[in-house]
Amino acid sequence: MGNKTLYLLLASVLVAYYIYIPIPENVEGRWKLMFISAVFRTVGHLGAIADKLGLAHYMDILMMITRIEIIPPVSDEKVTVTDTKFDGIPVRLYLPKGQPDSLKRAVIYIHGGGWCVGASAMEPYDRLSRWTSERLDAVIMSVDYRLAPKYLFPVQFEDVYKVAKYILQNTVLEQYNVDPSRVCISGDSAGGNLAAAVAQQLLDDPDVKVKLKIQVLIYPALQTIDWNLPSYQDNENMPVLPKSLMVKFFSEYITPDISLKKAMETNQLVPPELSHLFKFVNWSILLPERFQKGHVYTRPKHGSSELGQKYPGFLDPRAAPLLADDIKLRGLPLTYMITCQYDVLRDDGIMYVSRLREAGVPVTHYHVEDAVHGAIMFITSPLILPMGQKVANNYIEWLNKNL
Ligand SMILES: *[C@@H]1O[C@H](CO)[C@@H](O)[C@H](O)[C@H]1NC(C)=O
C-alpha cells in the first residue's frame, strides 16, 4: 500500500468519524440527517472560532444558514405572496386566490431559530406557509421579529405581540376578509415559545376583543429553570439542537452576560425566594410514566438571588410560558401540541400539555416517535426527510379540520 492510499484511508476514517453520530434506527433518513448535522456542526465550530478570535459573533456565523435559505416573495396561480409591514414589523403575507368572496381563516405564524436566527423568508417556512394557505384557503401572516444578540428579551416577544394585536382588530381582519372567529397563532421551536407567550398575554389585554381560536405549538421551548429533564439527558447531542446550542440560544435571548449561560449549564437558576416555581416544571408529576423511564427526579439546585434580580427575564412567563400560574392558563384556546421523541425540548411540550389539560384547556397532542427537533423544516430540497413531510402534513391536516 502506497503512502497516498494510506493517507486517503486515514482521511476517510476521520471524515466518517466526524460525520457519524448515533441516531436512533427508527429515524428514517438517518444517514442524510447525519450529513445535515455535520454541516450544522461545522458552521457551529466556525462560529465558535470566529467568536473566540473576535472576528464575528457566534450567531452572525450561524445566521449564514438562514441567509442562504432566504427566497424572495413569489406569487403563483394559487397564492399571492408579498413582504409588508404590520404596525412597523415586517411580515410575509400569503393571500389565497381560491374563493375570493368567502370569509377566510387566518394563521399568524412565528418562525423558529432560537430567537437569534431564522426568517419567515427561509425556504422551508415559505413552503409551509404557502402549503397552509393553499390547502386551507387561509391568510397566513408570517412574522419577522427582531433577533438576538442585537435585540434582547422582551423585544422578540413584543414584536410578535404587537403584530398579533394589530391583526386581531376587526378593521384589519375585514380588510383581509378574515373570519374573526377563525384566527390561529402558530410557531415552531422559539416561535412556539413566542406563540405560547403571546397567547397567554393576550388573555389579559383589555384592548383585544377578538379571541384566538387555536394555538399551535410545534416542539416549543417553554422553560428556563430545569435543564436536566429526561429529554435533555437523553437527547443532549441529538441533531439539530444539542443541549449546548439550546443553552446558547436561551441565554443569548436574555443577556450576553455569560453568568446566565453558566447557571443554565450547571442547572442553578431559581433563587431560593422563588422556590415555588419548581412545581411548574416538576416532571415527576407532569410527565407521563413512559417519558420518565430510567430517570429519577431531583430538584435543581438554587441559583443566586443576584442573577434573578439582574436578569428577571429568564423567570418571566413571557420568556418561559411554563412558569405562568395555573389560573393564567385557564382561558387559553384549543391547543395543538407537536413534540418529537429525540428532542431536548420534548418534555417542555409534554409538561405544558399536562398543565393545560389540568387547567381545562382542550389539547390535541401529536407526539412523533421517530423525529428530531426541527422536523418540520425538512421539506425542501436538498434537505427533504420523511419526518418533514409527515409532520407538515399532519399539521396542515389538523388545522384544516379544526381552524
Ligand atoms: C415534585 O413532585 C414530587 C411528587 O412526585 C414531590 O415529592 C416533590 O416534593 C416535588 N418537588 C418540587 C420541587 O416541587
Coordinates of C-alpha atoms and ligand atoms in Angstrom, one line a residue, residues 278-279 282 284-285 297 299, ligand 1:
F278 CA -40.1 24.4 40.6
K279 CA -43.6 23.0 40.8
N282 CA -41.8 19.1 38.3
S284 CA -42.1 13.6 38.4
I285 CA -45.7 14.8 38.3
Y297 CA -36.3 13.2 39.8
R299 CA -35.0 19.2 42.1
Ligands
LIG1 C1 -42.1 17.1 42.9 O1 -43.1 16.1 43.0 C2 -42.8 15.1 43.9 C3 -44.0 14.2 43.9 O2 -43.9 13.3 42.8 C4 -42.7 15.7 45.3 O3 -42.4 14.7 46.2 C5 -41.6 16.8 45.3 O4 -41.6 17.5 46.5 C6 -41.9 17.8 44.2 N1 -40.8 18.7 44.2 C7 -40.9 20.0 43.9 C8 -39.7 20.8 44.0 O5 -42.0 20.5 43.6

